[in-house]
């Protein structure tokens, strides 16, 4: 008999006040009994609407059925057929807008906790299975992957499983891309990413760190080296700034810089030698997942007050609902319908050498109200005249998105990019304007989600396999 | 890991190393930079390339011991290895079509100015070098500059070697004396580069400066190295590190460069104390 409870089993979490002072994972994961109870809510629908909502088409009812049978490793194998990074997806996918949004149980009540079950299965596998995967029979073809983020790792994993000799080139000193420099420890522990990377290595994938494609080697040189196809998953690029006065003051960070210092460069650890500002009052500008990550990181770095400043209302906030709720529980204050006008810095007119000069002391904002819907259908915010006020902060983190990295396009002839600088690809295959060159993830779409990047990596892997099989 | 093939102290605070990094050596051009990490928990340190040997596969770096990480690097010896070494990053110095150039180097910036002077010299360009140091003890690369320059002027703040004074004095003198430069290339402390641009601007001589802001990834991701150039936000790692000196907001760059000053001093003292304890 299915469990007909209308509510999904809640995810156990660390106490909100306690966790605001540590970097340990916020969500603790289901235990076995909870996982079984939740798995029993799945109706095992014949037409499987949930699968169509998954960018990598994980066979969801099948893995949940295995959970119900207590065959957790079997459940893992079902997920692993479609996804190379189950422990990551179970944590950071926006399931509520994907698989779970299609779940029949969601019509009357809450959807099955698919993401939570995926995480349970992946964690069970990681703590119970030490067996190295078998290296598949090699087919003799070499493929190069540029970037070791979610799209690159997925593409590498899928191709390695098909017998390709895959080399992943990573510009930074550590593999994982945004999973290690961007997403914080409390949401995605580094050890989990490392484990996923190690699994790929065990499949025979080579990971070359400290190689910047477009600089150290070009795409053309990769072909000269004998790679027959190249997948570009180089990720989002340079952070965007608002263009208001004061953005170059000391204490103004891009979210990329703040998170990179904290995550990749380990400033979140108390004995770290990485410089980072331990600000007391922080304003984060933006409303996406990156803004939530930056705000919650600033809190854990010791800030007494953290604001999210967003120009629209709660309804338009692009971040995942769960992240917003977590941030609110932790005491982060949402300054909605507010827009920054300028950042104010300390100035001692009598002493130009005053060490406090040039550090942030506040941010001037103006209140907004929602006007008529614009072309995108969203109601566009308009300023309320005369409503300016100064937010008392000593650090401002700008999290309003990125624009694509220029390095590869500027050194790869014949690689078409769109008006915004994103690489142009054929949607069904990920093929670029260059033969044998595929691309996916943020390098194509601009800043998006981990799972969409993984979906693109998967699409490209399939297309590369077809291309090289026909060759 | 990347092996240190040779190490030489140029003066008590400046060290030169050749690092084995064949992929980087194959591509590196004057004006570009690399990023290194000394050990597993190290900072990413950007250093401009001071030369490379494509056959041996080595890249030359010259660094001043200014903080904890450079202190740690200086404690490594020939035969030791460092954790990470990536590059070449940034754009190379534009050298095409130049017939006569003044190169102005200050302090450890001379290490970066030298390969530019050498390349221009090789291309047949007339090179006038003006290099400045605080005093005679800090002078580096004199012979190398002599070999790469048609004219070399050495300045020291205290007059202990060469002429007494700052680099802008002879630069102004040369220009006023009728030297017609296609370009002036200034590499050194921000304050020096600022005053070089103030010197050349009245004469309208194109002036290129090499910026070295605080940086993390160096590949166009973090945005920490942003500068205001011509009123626009530019990123030293992908748009530079060289920029038109007349367009750079030096005061802002100097202010941003001081962001972690206190933290860095504390860290360096901490590392120095650790080494002192080891010696005891």
XYZ file of C-alpha atoms in Angstrom:
751
model
C 0.000 0.000 0.000
C 1.416 3.407 -0.881
C 1.895 5.940 1.881
C -0.920 8.415 1.200
C 0.365 11.194 3.446
C -0.077 14.533 1.667
C 3.161 15.884 3.067
C 6.634 14.763 2.174
C 8.921 13.763 4.987
C 10.735 16.899 6.111
C 14.487 17.064 5.642
C 16.253 17.052 8.998
C 18.405 20.172 9.250
C 20.886 21.729 11.649
C 19.383 24.262 14.030
C 19.187 27.579 12.123
C 20.958 29.715 14.721
C 23.624 27.110 15.439
C 24.343 26.495 11.735
C 24.695 30.226 11.026
C 27.993 29.966 12.914
C 29.465 26.898 11.256
C 30.200 25.616 7.754
C 28.868 22.100 8.308
C 26.199 20.843 5.959
C 22.797 22.383 6.666
C 20.635 19.497 5.477
C 21.426 16.265 7.287
C 19.791 13.742 4.968
C 17.108 11.105 5.483
C 17.807 8.058 7.596
C 16.794 4.634 6.304
C 13.359 4.579 7.953
C 12.457 8.034 6.630
C 13.716 7.113 3.155
C 11.532 3.984 3.140
C 8.521 5.957 4.329
C 9.066 8.576 1.626
C 9.713 5.963 -1.076
C 6.333 4.466 -0.222
C 4.667 7.713 -1.338
C 5.666 7.063 -4.969
C 2.766 5.659 -6.988
C 5.088 4.181 -9.638
C 3.027 5.847 -12.385
C 3.188 4.075 -15.736
C 3.700 7.255 -17.774
C 6.404 8.547 -15.392
C 5.813 12.321 -15.657
C 8.707 12.946 -13.267
C 11.292 11.533 -15.701
C 10.327 14.100 -18.334
C 11.051 16.821 -15.796
C 14.637 15.650 -15.265
C 17.229 17.234 -17.580
C 19.257 14.004 -17.526
C 16.205 11.687 -17.474
C 16.980 9.687 -14.357
C 14.612 6.693 -14.257
C 12.999 7.959 -11.072
C 10.200 5.408 -10.359
C 12.669 2.567 -10.955
C 15.204 3.819 -8.430
C 12.492 4.539 -5.867
C 11.150 0.999 -6.369
C 14.621 -0.335 -5.543
C 14.659 1.775 -2.368
C 11.343 0.211 -1.363
C 12.923 -3.208 -1.902
C 15.791 -2.143 0.407
C 18.167 -2.591 -2.544
C 19.944 0.736 -2.072
C 22.932 -0.175 -4.239
C 20.521 -1.261 -6.969
C 18.819 2.113 -6.652
C 22.207 3.813 -7.035
C 22.964 1.840 -10.169
C 19.654 2.971 -11.694
C 20.490 6.645 -11.035
C 24.101 6.223 -12.102
C 23.033 5.037 -15.547
C 21.726 8.538 -16.263
C 23.617 10.792 -13.878
C 27.339 10.934 -13.181
C 26.948 13.052 -10.061
C 24.057 11.678 -7.949
C 25.330 12.952 -4.584
C 25.707 16.437 -6.065
C 22.309 16.471 -7.801
C 20.532 15.184 -4.730
C 21.767 18.311 -2.987
C 21.754 21.176 -5.434
C 19.150 20.399 -8.123
C 16.033 22.589 -8.071
C 13.791 19.495 -7.981
C 10.722 21.586 -7.161
C 10.788 23.075 -10.671
C 11.894 19.863 -12.378
C 11.047 16.231 -11.574
C 8.984 17.040 -8.482
C 6.940 19.682 -10.332
C 5.576 16.891 -12.554
C 4.866 14.429 -9.719
C 1.235 13.253 -9.595
C 1.294 13.419 -5.797
C 1.899 17.141 -6.119
C -1.576 17.723 -7.548
C -3.159 17.165 -4.169
C -0.494 17.654 -1.554
C 3.270 17.619 -1.827
C 5.325 15.849 -4.482
C 7.426 12.815 -3.549
C 10.774 13.985 -2.126
C 12.691 12.732 -5.156
C 15.759 14.862 -4.526
C 15.947 13.802 -0.895
C 15.688 10.145 -1.887
C 18.370 10.600 -4.540
C 20.673 12.087 -1.940
C 19.936 9.231 0.469
C 20.780 6.638 -2.178
C 23.979 8.396 -3.294
C 25.196 8.862 0.279
C 24.399 5.240 1.076
C 26.473 4.149 -1.903
C 29.367 6.458 -0.982
C 29.548 5.159 2.570
C 28.995 1.460 1.764
C 30.714 0.819 -1.553
C 34.437 1.030 -1.818
C 34.714 -1.134 -4.900
C 36.350 0.708 -7.784
C 34.256 0.698 -10.943
C 35.589 -1.423 -13.779
C 37.328 0.471 -16.556
C 35.200 -0.136 -19.664
C 36.743 -1.681 -22.747
C 38.556 1.080 -24.643
C 37.426 1.974 -28.159
C 40.635 3.833 -29.036
C 39.103 7.301 -29.512
C 40.404 10.317 -27.576
C 38.166 13.169 -26.427
C 39.198 16.385 -24.662
C 36.917 18.113 -22.171
C 37.505 21.765 -21.304
C 36.515 22.530 -17.721
C 35.765 20.187 -14.841
C 32.479 21.654 -13.691
C 29.136 19.835 -13.837
C 28.829 19.797 -17.649
C 32.433 18.686 -18.203
C 32.340 15.973 -15.541
C 29.040 14.615 -16.886
C 30.265 14.576 -20.478
C 33.537 12.933 -19.352
C 31.707 10.297 -17.305
C 29.297 9.343 -20.078
C 32.057 9.079 -22.683
C 34.369 7.123 -20.366
C 31.579 4.608 -19.733
C 31.347 4.131 -23.511
C 35.058 3.328 -23.737
C 36.488 6.680 -24.799
C 39.867 7.868 -23.535
C 38.890 11.163 -21.924
C 41.123 13.978 -20.675
C 39.588 16.824 -18.669
C 41.527 20.116 -18.704
C 40.948 22.388 -15.714
C 42.278 25.957 -15.441
C 42.291 26.038 -11.637
C 44.405 23.936 -9.296
C 41.457 21.764 -8.287
C 38.827 19.895 -10.283
C 35.118 20.555 -9.795
C 34.535 24.000 -11.275
C 31.641 25.844 -9.674
C 31.057 22.853 -7.383
C 34.323 23.694 -5.588
C 34.794 27.430 -6.083
C 31.168 28.559 -5.989
C 28.787 26.386 -4.022
C 29.658 26.582 -0.320
C 30.633 23.733 1.960
C 27.419 23.952 3.998
C 25.364 23.217 0.890
C 27.713 20.852 -0.918
C 30.669 19.484 1.068
C 33.948 19.479 -0.870
C 34.518 15.834 0.058
C 31.445 14.841 -1.948
C 32.697 16.600 -5.066
C 36.112 15.010 -4.571
C 34.496 11.596 -4.348
C 32.625 12.136 -7.618
C 35.850 13.260 -9.312
C 37.693 10.235 -7.918
C 34.983 7.956 -9.293
C 35.564 9.409 -12.762
C 39.315 8.940 -12.398
C 38.681 5.320 -11.479
C 36.778 5.015 -14.745
C 40.001 5.987 -16.530
C 39.383 9.728 -16.981
C 42.554 11.858 -16.814
C 42.213 15.218 -15.079
C 44.867 17.808 -15.977
C 44.705 20.800 -13.648
C 46.526 24.108 -14.297
C 45.805 24.061 -18.024
C 43.917 27.057 -19.393
C 42.442 26.214 -22.772
C 42.705 29.352 -24.867
C 46.026 30.184 -23.228
C 48.219 27.193 -22.270
C 46.773 25.199 -25.171
C 44.273 26.157 -27.849
C 41.366 24.094 -29.139
C 43.256 23.627 -32.423
C 46.275 22.275 -30.560
C 44.040 19.734 -28.820
C 43.121 18.345 -32.260
C 46.822 18.335 -33.231
C 47.491 16.312 -30.072
C 45.180 13.593 -31.351
C 41.911 14.428 -29.641
C 39.128 13.744 -32.129
C 36.432 15.788 -30.440
C 36.418 18.615 -27.905
C 33.686 19.540 -25.424
C 33.819 23.094 -24.056
C 32.292 23.417 -20.601
C 34.331 26.370 -19.442
C 31.545 27.860 -17.373
C 30.293 31.334 -16.724
C 32.775 34.100 -16.982
C 33.387 37.514 -15.566
C 31.077 38.894 -12.919
C 28.756 41.702 -13.889
C 28.658 44.871 -11.838
C 25.733 47.262 -11.453
C 27.463 50.341 -12.817
C 26.770 52.585 -9.816
C 29.331 54.848 -8.096
C 31.479 53.227 -5.444
C 31.762 49.698 -6.857
C 35.563 49.885 -6.693
C 35.671 50.734 -3.003
C 37.419 48.355 -0.615
C 34.823 45.989 0.769
C 32.945 45.562 -2.508
C 33.205 42.032 -3.852
C 31.717 40.176 -6.752
C 29.975 37.057 -5.457
C 32.460 35.032 -7.533
C 35.413 36.573 -5.715
C 33.869 36.330 -2.249
C 32.833 32.708 -2.750
C 36.124 31.750 -4.416
C 38.088 33.156 -1.503
C 35.853 31.354 0.935
C 35.440 28.015 -0.879
C 38.274 27.238 -3.270
C 40.862 29.195 -1.283
C 39.466 27.790 1.978
C 38.994 31.057 3.872
C 36.038 29.300 5.518
C 38.512 27.300 7.575
C 39.675 29.147 10.663
C 43.385 28.450 10.075
C 43.325 29.644 6.473
C 45.901 32.137 5.198
C 43.560 33.463 2.497
C 42.666 37.087 3.055
C 38.945 37.819 3.192
C 36.981 40.580 4.851
C 35.219 39.457 8.008
C 32.615 42.175 7.725
C 30.091 42.988 10.437
C 27.256 44.249 8.231
C 26.945 42.912 4.724
C 24.610 43.727 1.837
C 24.305 41.180 -0.951
C 22.811 42.617 -4.135
C 20.816 40.113 -6.198
C 18.221 37.417 -5.676
C 19.570 34.222 -7.207
C 21.075 31.116 -5.652
C 24.524 32.694 -5.793
C 23.238 35.669 -3.797
C 21.838 33.266 -1.157
C 25.169 31.407 -1.028
C 27.110 34.646 -0.605
C 24.771 35.944 2.113
C 24.851 32.728 4.098
C 28.633 32.502 3.737
C 29.032 36.078 5.004
C 26.900 35.155 8.015
C 29.104 32.170 8.771
C 32.200 34.355 8.400
C 30.942 36.240 11.456
C 28.676 38.986 10.135
C 26.141 40.268 12.655
C 23.745 41.530 10.028
C 23.305 40.332 6.463
C 20.871 41.843 3.958
C 19.697 40.596 0.602
C 18.914 43.653 -1.514
C 16.651 42.800 -4.435
C 14.741 45.176 -6.676
C 11.654 43.046 -7.207
C 9.405 41.240 -4.713
C 9.617 37.844 -3.034
C 7.496 36.348 -5.790
C 10.066 37.159 -8.493
C 13.087 36.073 -6.430
C 14.907 33.636 -8.742
C 16.617 31.586 -6.012
C 15.320 28.162 -5.007
C 12.541 28.366 -2.446
C 14.460 26.079 -0.102
C 17.535 28.323 -0.184
C 15.425 31.406 0.493
C 13.718 29.693 3.416
C 17.028 28.538 4.841
C 18.457 32.048 4.521
C 15.424 33.562 6.250
C 15.550 31.012 9.079
C 19.201 31.895 9.633
C 18.250 35.525 10.162
C 19.200 37.049 6.832
C 17.067 40.123 6.246
C 15.428 40.496 2.845
C 15.306 44.075 1.640
C 12.883 43.464 -1.198
C 11.797 46.119 -3.688
C 14.991 48.037 -3.014
C 17.606 49.034 -5.536
C 21.167 50.258 -4.828
C 21.983 53.751 -6.090
C 25.546 54.149 -4.869
C 28.053 52.694 -2.457
C 29.512 55.112 0.056
C 33.106 54.968 1.275
C 34.984 56.491 4.209
C 36.714 59.750 3.415
C 38.857 61.720 5.841
C 39.214 65.112 4.169
C 42.039 66.134 6.533
C 44.176 63.026 6.147
C 44.554 61.369 2.757
C 46.647 58.613 4.360
C 43.988 57.617 6.878
C 43.917 53.798 6.554
C 40.127 53.833 6.790
C 39.832 55.858 3.583
C 38.175 54.052 0.710
C 36.492 51.349 2.818
C 32.735 50.883 2.482
C 30.580 52.583 5.123
C 27.126 52.278 3.575
C 24.986 51.779 0.520
C 22.361 54.213 -0.677
C 19.212 52.457 -1.862
C 15.889 53.551 -3.251
C 12.549 51.838 -2.729
C 10.852 50.333 -5.752
C 7.310 49.382 -6.653
C 6.127 46.968 -9.284
C 4.746 48.587 -12.417
C 3.183 47.134 -15.529
C 4.359 43.736 -16.806
C 7.238 44.083 -19.295
C 7.923 42.071 -22.454
C 8.979 39.056 -20.342
C 5.658 39.150 -18.494
C 7.328 40.105 -15.233
C 6.186 43.305 -13.584
C 9.101 45.665 -13.865
C 10.179 47.587 -10.793
C 10.077 51.387 -10.860
C 11.656 53.797 -8.378
C 9.551 55.495 -5.727
C 10.692 59.144 -5.973
C 12.267 60.574 -2.850
C 12.484 57.239 -1.023
C 16.278 57.052 -0.874
C 17.856 55.790 2.331
C 21.280 54.592 3.441
C 21.842 51.020 4.518
C 24.550 50.859 7.181
C 26.978 48.209 5.870
C 30.749 47.722 5.681
C 30.742 45.175 2.859
C 28.779 44.853 -0.375
C 28.679 41.670 -2.449
C 27.387 41.994 -6.011
C 25.583 38.854 -7.199
C 23.782 39.933 -10.354
C 25.182 37.403 -12.794
C 28.105 36.906 -15.134
C 29.032 37.326 -18.764
C 30.795 34.551 -20.712
C 34.548 34.097 -20.520
C 36.351 35.579 -23.538
C 39.442 33.303 -23.531
C 38.297 30.427 -25.744
C 36.321 32.357 -28.324
C 39.204 34.796 -28.842
C 41.637 31.966 -29.630
C 39.388 29.579 -31.565
C 38.792 30.584 -35.141
C 35.384 29.810 -36.548
C 33.709 29.401 -33.161
C 30.509 31.442 -33.289
C 29.230 33.247 -30.216
C 25.977 35.118 -29.712
C 25.434 38.786 -28.914
C 26.034 38.139 -25.226
C 29.212 36.131 -25.859
C 27.723 32.682 -25.232
C 28.910 29.909 -27.572
C 26.294 29.127 -30.228
C 25.306 25.447 -30.330
C 22.774 23.197 -32.009
C 20.372 22.470 -29.179
C 19.828 18.791 -29.867
C 23.540 17.935 -29.992
C 25.594 20.730 -28.440
C 27.559 20.999 -31.697
C 29.207 24.406 -32.226
C 30.034 26.074 -35.536
C 33.285 24.058 -35.613
C 33.327 20.406 -36.643
C 34.096 18.129 -33.723
C 33.723 20.942 -31.177
C 30.791 20.736 -28.770
C 29.836 22.993 -25.894
C 27.416 23.176 -22.994
C 26.669 24.606 -19.588
C 27.080 28.234 -18.593
C 29.578 28.830 -21.433
C 26.572 28.482 -23.740
C 23.608 29.634 -21.660
C 25.139 32.155 -19.265
C 24.670 31.538 -15.552
C 22.179 28.685 -15.009
C 21.931 25.594 -12.819
C 24.158 22.602 -12.166
C 21.621 20.147 -13.539
C 21.040 22.070 -16.785
C 24.799 22.049 -17.321
C 24.819 18.311 -16.642
C 21.999 17.836 -19.135
C 24.047 19.692 -21.746
C 27.111 17.568 -20.982
C 25.008 14.460 -21.429
C 23.516 15.621 -24.743
C 26.983 16.423 -26.060
C 28.411 13.071 -24.936
C 25.728 11.270 -26.914
C 26.358 13.436 -29.975
C 30.145 12.996 -29.721
C 29.663 9.233 -29.525
C 27.514 9.277 -32.665
C 29.977 11.570 -34.459
C 33.022 9.437 -33.652
C 31.232 6.126 -34.269
C 30.385 7.284 -37.798
C 33.859 8.578 -38.475
C 54.355 19.493 -9.155
C 56.719 21.917 -10.845
C 60.453 21.665 -10.199
C 62.707 24.571 -9.337
C 65.625 24.171 -11.758
C 67.673 27.101 -10.518
C 67.502 29.790 -7.872
C 69.513 32.973 -7.486
C 69.231 35.856 -5.052
C 69.353 39.103 -6.999
C 69.387 41.209 -3.847
C 68.401 40.552 -0.237
C 64.681 40.890 -1.014
C 64.464 39.769 -4.641
C 64.924 36.200 -5.876
C 65.032 34.719 -9.361
C 63.930 31.150 -10.136
C 63.669 28.996 -13.228
C 60.678 26.681 -12.958
C 60.151 23.589 -15.079
C 56.831 24.128 -16.872
C 57.214 23.137 -20.541
C 53.665 23.945 -21.657
C 53.943 27.456 -20.233
C 57.480 27.982 -21.574
C 56.322 27.066 -25.086
C 53.840 29.934 -25.169
C 54.906 32.667 -22.738
C 55.525 36.129 -24.204
C 56.866 39.275 -22.524
C 54.083 41.072 -20.677
C 52.175 37.899 -19.760
C 51.983 36.410 -16.286
C 51.696 33.094 -14.491
C 50.000 32.069 -11.243
C 51.696 29.752 -8.783
C 50.919 28.112 -5.471
C 53.777 27.094 -3.236
C 51.970 24.305 -1.409
C 48.615 22.597 -0.916
C 47.159 25.411 1.183
C 48.959 28.229 -0.570
C 47.655 31.457 -2.035
C 47.526 31.841 -5.791
C 50.368 34.302 -6.505
C 50.361 36.109 -9.856
C 53.850 36.905 -11.187
C 54.751 38.426 -14.510
C 56.964 36.237 -16.674
C 60.596 37.384 -16.548
C 61.739 35.155 -19.395
C 61.590 31.582 -20.602
C 63.688 28.894 -22.237
C 61.545 27.011 -24.723
C 64.140 24.254 -25.261
C 64.695 23.535 -21.584
C 61.011 24.064 -20.874
C 61.634 26.512 -18.057
C 59.992 29.788 -17.099
C 61.893 32.504 -15.262
C 60.203 34.288 -12.386
C 61.568 37.109 -10.264
C 59.787 37.974 -7.063
C 60.128 40.310 -4.138
C 59.564 38.894 -0.681
C 56.597 40.948 0.450
C 54.233 38.575 2.245
C 53.767 35.149 3.748
C 53.516 33.319 0.420
C 56.598 34.874 -1.169
C 58.448 34.189 2.095
C 57.486 30.508 1.787
C 58.470 30.459 -1.887
C 61.855 31.941 -1.036
C 62.460 29.077 1.379
C 62.277 26.587 -1.501
C 65.566 25.611 -3.113
C 66.904 24.188 -6.353
C 65.520 20.699 -6.821
C 62.435 21.372 -4.680
C 59.030 21.554 -6.314
C 56.086 23.880 -6.027
C 52.478 22.735 -6.075
C 50.937 24.637 -8.970
C 52.100 26.733 -11.902
C 49.680 27.898 -14.572
C 49.888 30.175 -17.568
C 50.727 32.058 -19.618
C 47.885 34.402 -18.681
C 46.972 37.882 -19.875
C 47.869 39.531 -23.132
C 51.427 39.880 -24.419
C 53.113 43.263 -24.804
C 52.352 44.810 -28.140
C 55.720 45.225 -29.857
C 54.852 45.360 -33.567
C 55.968 48.368 -35.557
C 57.798 50.117 -32.723
C 61.004 51.879 -33.824
C 62.057 53.720 -30.691
C 60.847 53.095 -27.163
C 61.705 54.264 -23.643
C 61.394 51.543 -21.029
C 60.976 52.764 -17.470
C 61.401 50.191 -14.712
C 61.127 50.642 -10.983
C 62.406 48.205 -8.344
C 61.316 44.618 -8.898
C 59.232 45.871 -11.852
C 62.535 45.922 -13.753
C 62.349 42.136 -13.808
C 59.237 42.390 -15.969
C 60.515 45.314 -17.993
C 63.652 43.408 -18.996
C 62.040 40.783 -21.282
C 60.082 43.573 -22.977
C 63.335 45.493 -23.560
C 65.017 42.319 -24.817
C 62.242 41.521 -27.257
C 62.149 45.062 -28.662
C 65.937 45.069 -28.928
C 65.841 41.784 -30.855
C 63.238 43.231 -33.199
C 65.625 46.049 -34.012
C 63.833 48.752 -32.061
C 65.955 51.450 -30.410
C 65.577 50.921 -26.662
C 66.320 53.534 -24.005
C 66.026 52.079 -20.522
C 65.652 54.042 -17.332
C 65.677 51.857 -14.231
C 65.286 53.083 -10.681
C 65.948 51.625 -7.233
C 65.919 52.873 -3.665
C 69.655 52.290 -3.313
C 72.670 50.450 -4.744
C 72.031 47.280 -2.716
C 68.655 46.806 -4.356
C 69.941 47.218 -7.927
C 69.158 44.189 -10.121
C 69.773 43.075 -13.719
C 72.192 45.878 -14.647
C 74.219 43.778 -17.113
C 71.109 42.339 -18.721
C 69.643 45.793 -19.264
C 72.948 47.061 -20.642
C 72.908 44.283 -23.236
C 69.321 44.989 -24.276
C 69.439 48.785 -24.379
C 70.901 51.394 -26.703
C 70.955 53.765 -23.760
C 70.733 52.878 -20.050
C 70.187 55.292 -17.195
C 70.254 54.015 -13.624
C 68.641 56.046 -10.868
C 68.784 55.596 -7.098
C 66.742 57.504 -4.544
C 69.789 58.167 -2.387
C 72.393 58.571 -5.118
C 74.385 55.535 -3.948
C 74.631 54.375 -7.573
C 73.982 55.981 -10.954
C 72.154 59.280 -10.748
C 70.341 60.498 -7.649
C 66.629 61.026 -8.114
C 63.499 59.484 -9.578
C 63.010 57.920 -13.017
C 60.760 60.663 -14.344
C 63.604 63.218 -14.238
C 65.797 61.628 -16.936
C 62.681 60.635 -18.898
C 61.601 64.268 -19.097
C 65.135 65.356 -19.925
C 65.394 62.877 -22.805
C 62.042 63.876 -24.251
C 62.807 67.567 -23.922
C 66.211 66.907 -25.449
C 64.430 65.873 -28.620
C 64.171 62.080 -28.354
C 61.096 61.008 -30.305
C 59.622 57.876 -28.733
C 56.846 55.874 -30.373
C 55.940 54.636 -26.941
C 56.974 54.744 -23.303
C 56.510 51.467 -21.389
C 56.463 51.852 -17.606
C 56.577 48.911 -15.213
C 56.978 49.367 -11.495
C 55.148 50.593 -8.400
C 51.751 52.205 -9.096
C 52.949 55.586 -7.884
C 55.893 55.468 -10.276
C 53.684 54.505 -13.221
C 51.272 57.286 -12.338
C 54.046 59.877 -12.391
C 55.475 58.507 -15.633
C 52.089 59.082 -17.275
C 51.947 62.590 -15.809
C 55.387 63.215 -17.312
C 54.585 61.915 -20.798
C 51.056 63.236 -21.114
C 51.992 66.867 -21.905
C 54.079 65.513 -24.789
C 51.304 63.198 -25.967
C 53.566 60.141 -26.061
C 51.608 56.895 -25.853
C 52.394 55.313 -22.484
C 51.771 51.691 -21.607
C 51.683 50.552 -17.977
C 51.616 47.015 -16.509
C 49.063 46.616 -13.731
C 49.375 44.041 -10.963
C 46.202 44.192 -8.878
C 45.101 41.613 -6.326
C 43.918 38.574 -8.247
C 42.668 35.052 -7.545
C 41.951 32.831 -10.533
C 43.579 34.964 -13.234
C 41.386 33.464 -15.953
C 38.422 35.825 -16.038
C 36.214 34.382 -13.335
C 36.472 36.188 -9.989
C 36.581 39.851 -10.967
C 38.913 40.760 -8.091
C 41.470 42.346 -10.434
C 39.077 44.970 -11.785
C 40.366 48.406 -12.618
C 38.776 51.525 -13.991
C 40.295 52.272 -17.384
C 38.847 55.070 -19.466
C 35.840 55.174 -17.137
C 35.039 51.499 -17.778
C 35.536 48.426 -15.584
C 38.357 46.285 -16.996
C 39.866 43.060 -15.716
C 43.672 42.924 -15.562
C 43.712 39.139 -16.022
C 41.977 38.985 -19.409
C 41.931 42.591 -20.668
C 45.482 43.347 -19.469
C 47.752 43.344 -17.584
C 48.976 46.192 -19.831
C 46.810 49.244 -20.357
C 47.001 52.727 -21.805
C 48.495 54.637 -18.866
C 46.547 57.820 -19.640
C 43.270 55.971 -19.108
C 44.040 54.117 -15.855
C 42.576 55.358 -12.562
C 45.764 54.950 -10.516
C 44.391 56.401 -7.277
C 41.631 53.808 -7.215
C 44.100 51.011 -8.032
C 46.396 52.152 -5.216
C 43.513 52.229 -2.750
C 42.297 48.760 -3.773
C 45.831 47.386 -3.534
C 45.852 48.259 0.166
C 42.733 46.229 1.012
C 44.491 43.420 2.856
C 47.606 45.312 3.971
C 47.178 44.661 7.717
C 46.211 41.020 7.210
C 49.209 40.420 4.940
C 51.657 41.971 7.373
C 50.349 39.791 10.200
C 50.558 36.668 8.032
C 54.114 37.432 7.009
C 55.226 37.995 10.573
C 53.610 34.704 11.503
C 55.517 32.835 8.779
C 58.784 34.575 9.652
C 58.351 33.560 13.280
C 57.771 29.951 12.240
C 61.026 29.932 10.280
C 62.859 31.593 13.157
C 61.631 28.835 15.475
C 62.829 26.199 12.993
C 66.300 27.745 12.954
C 66.454 27.857 16.758
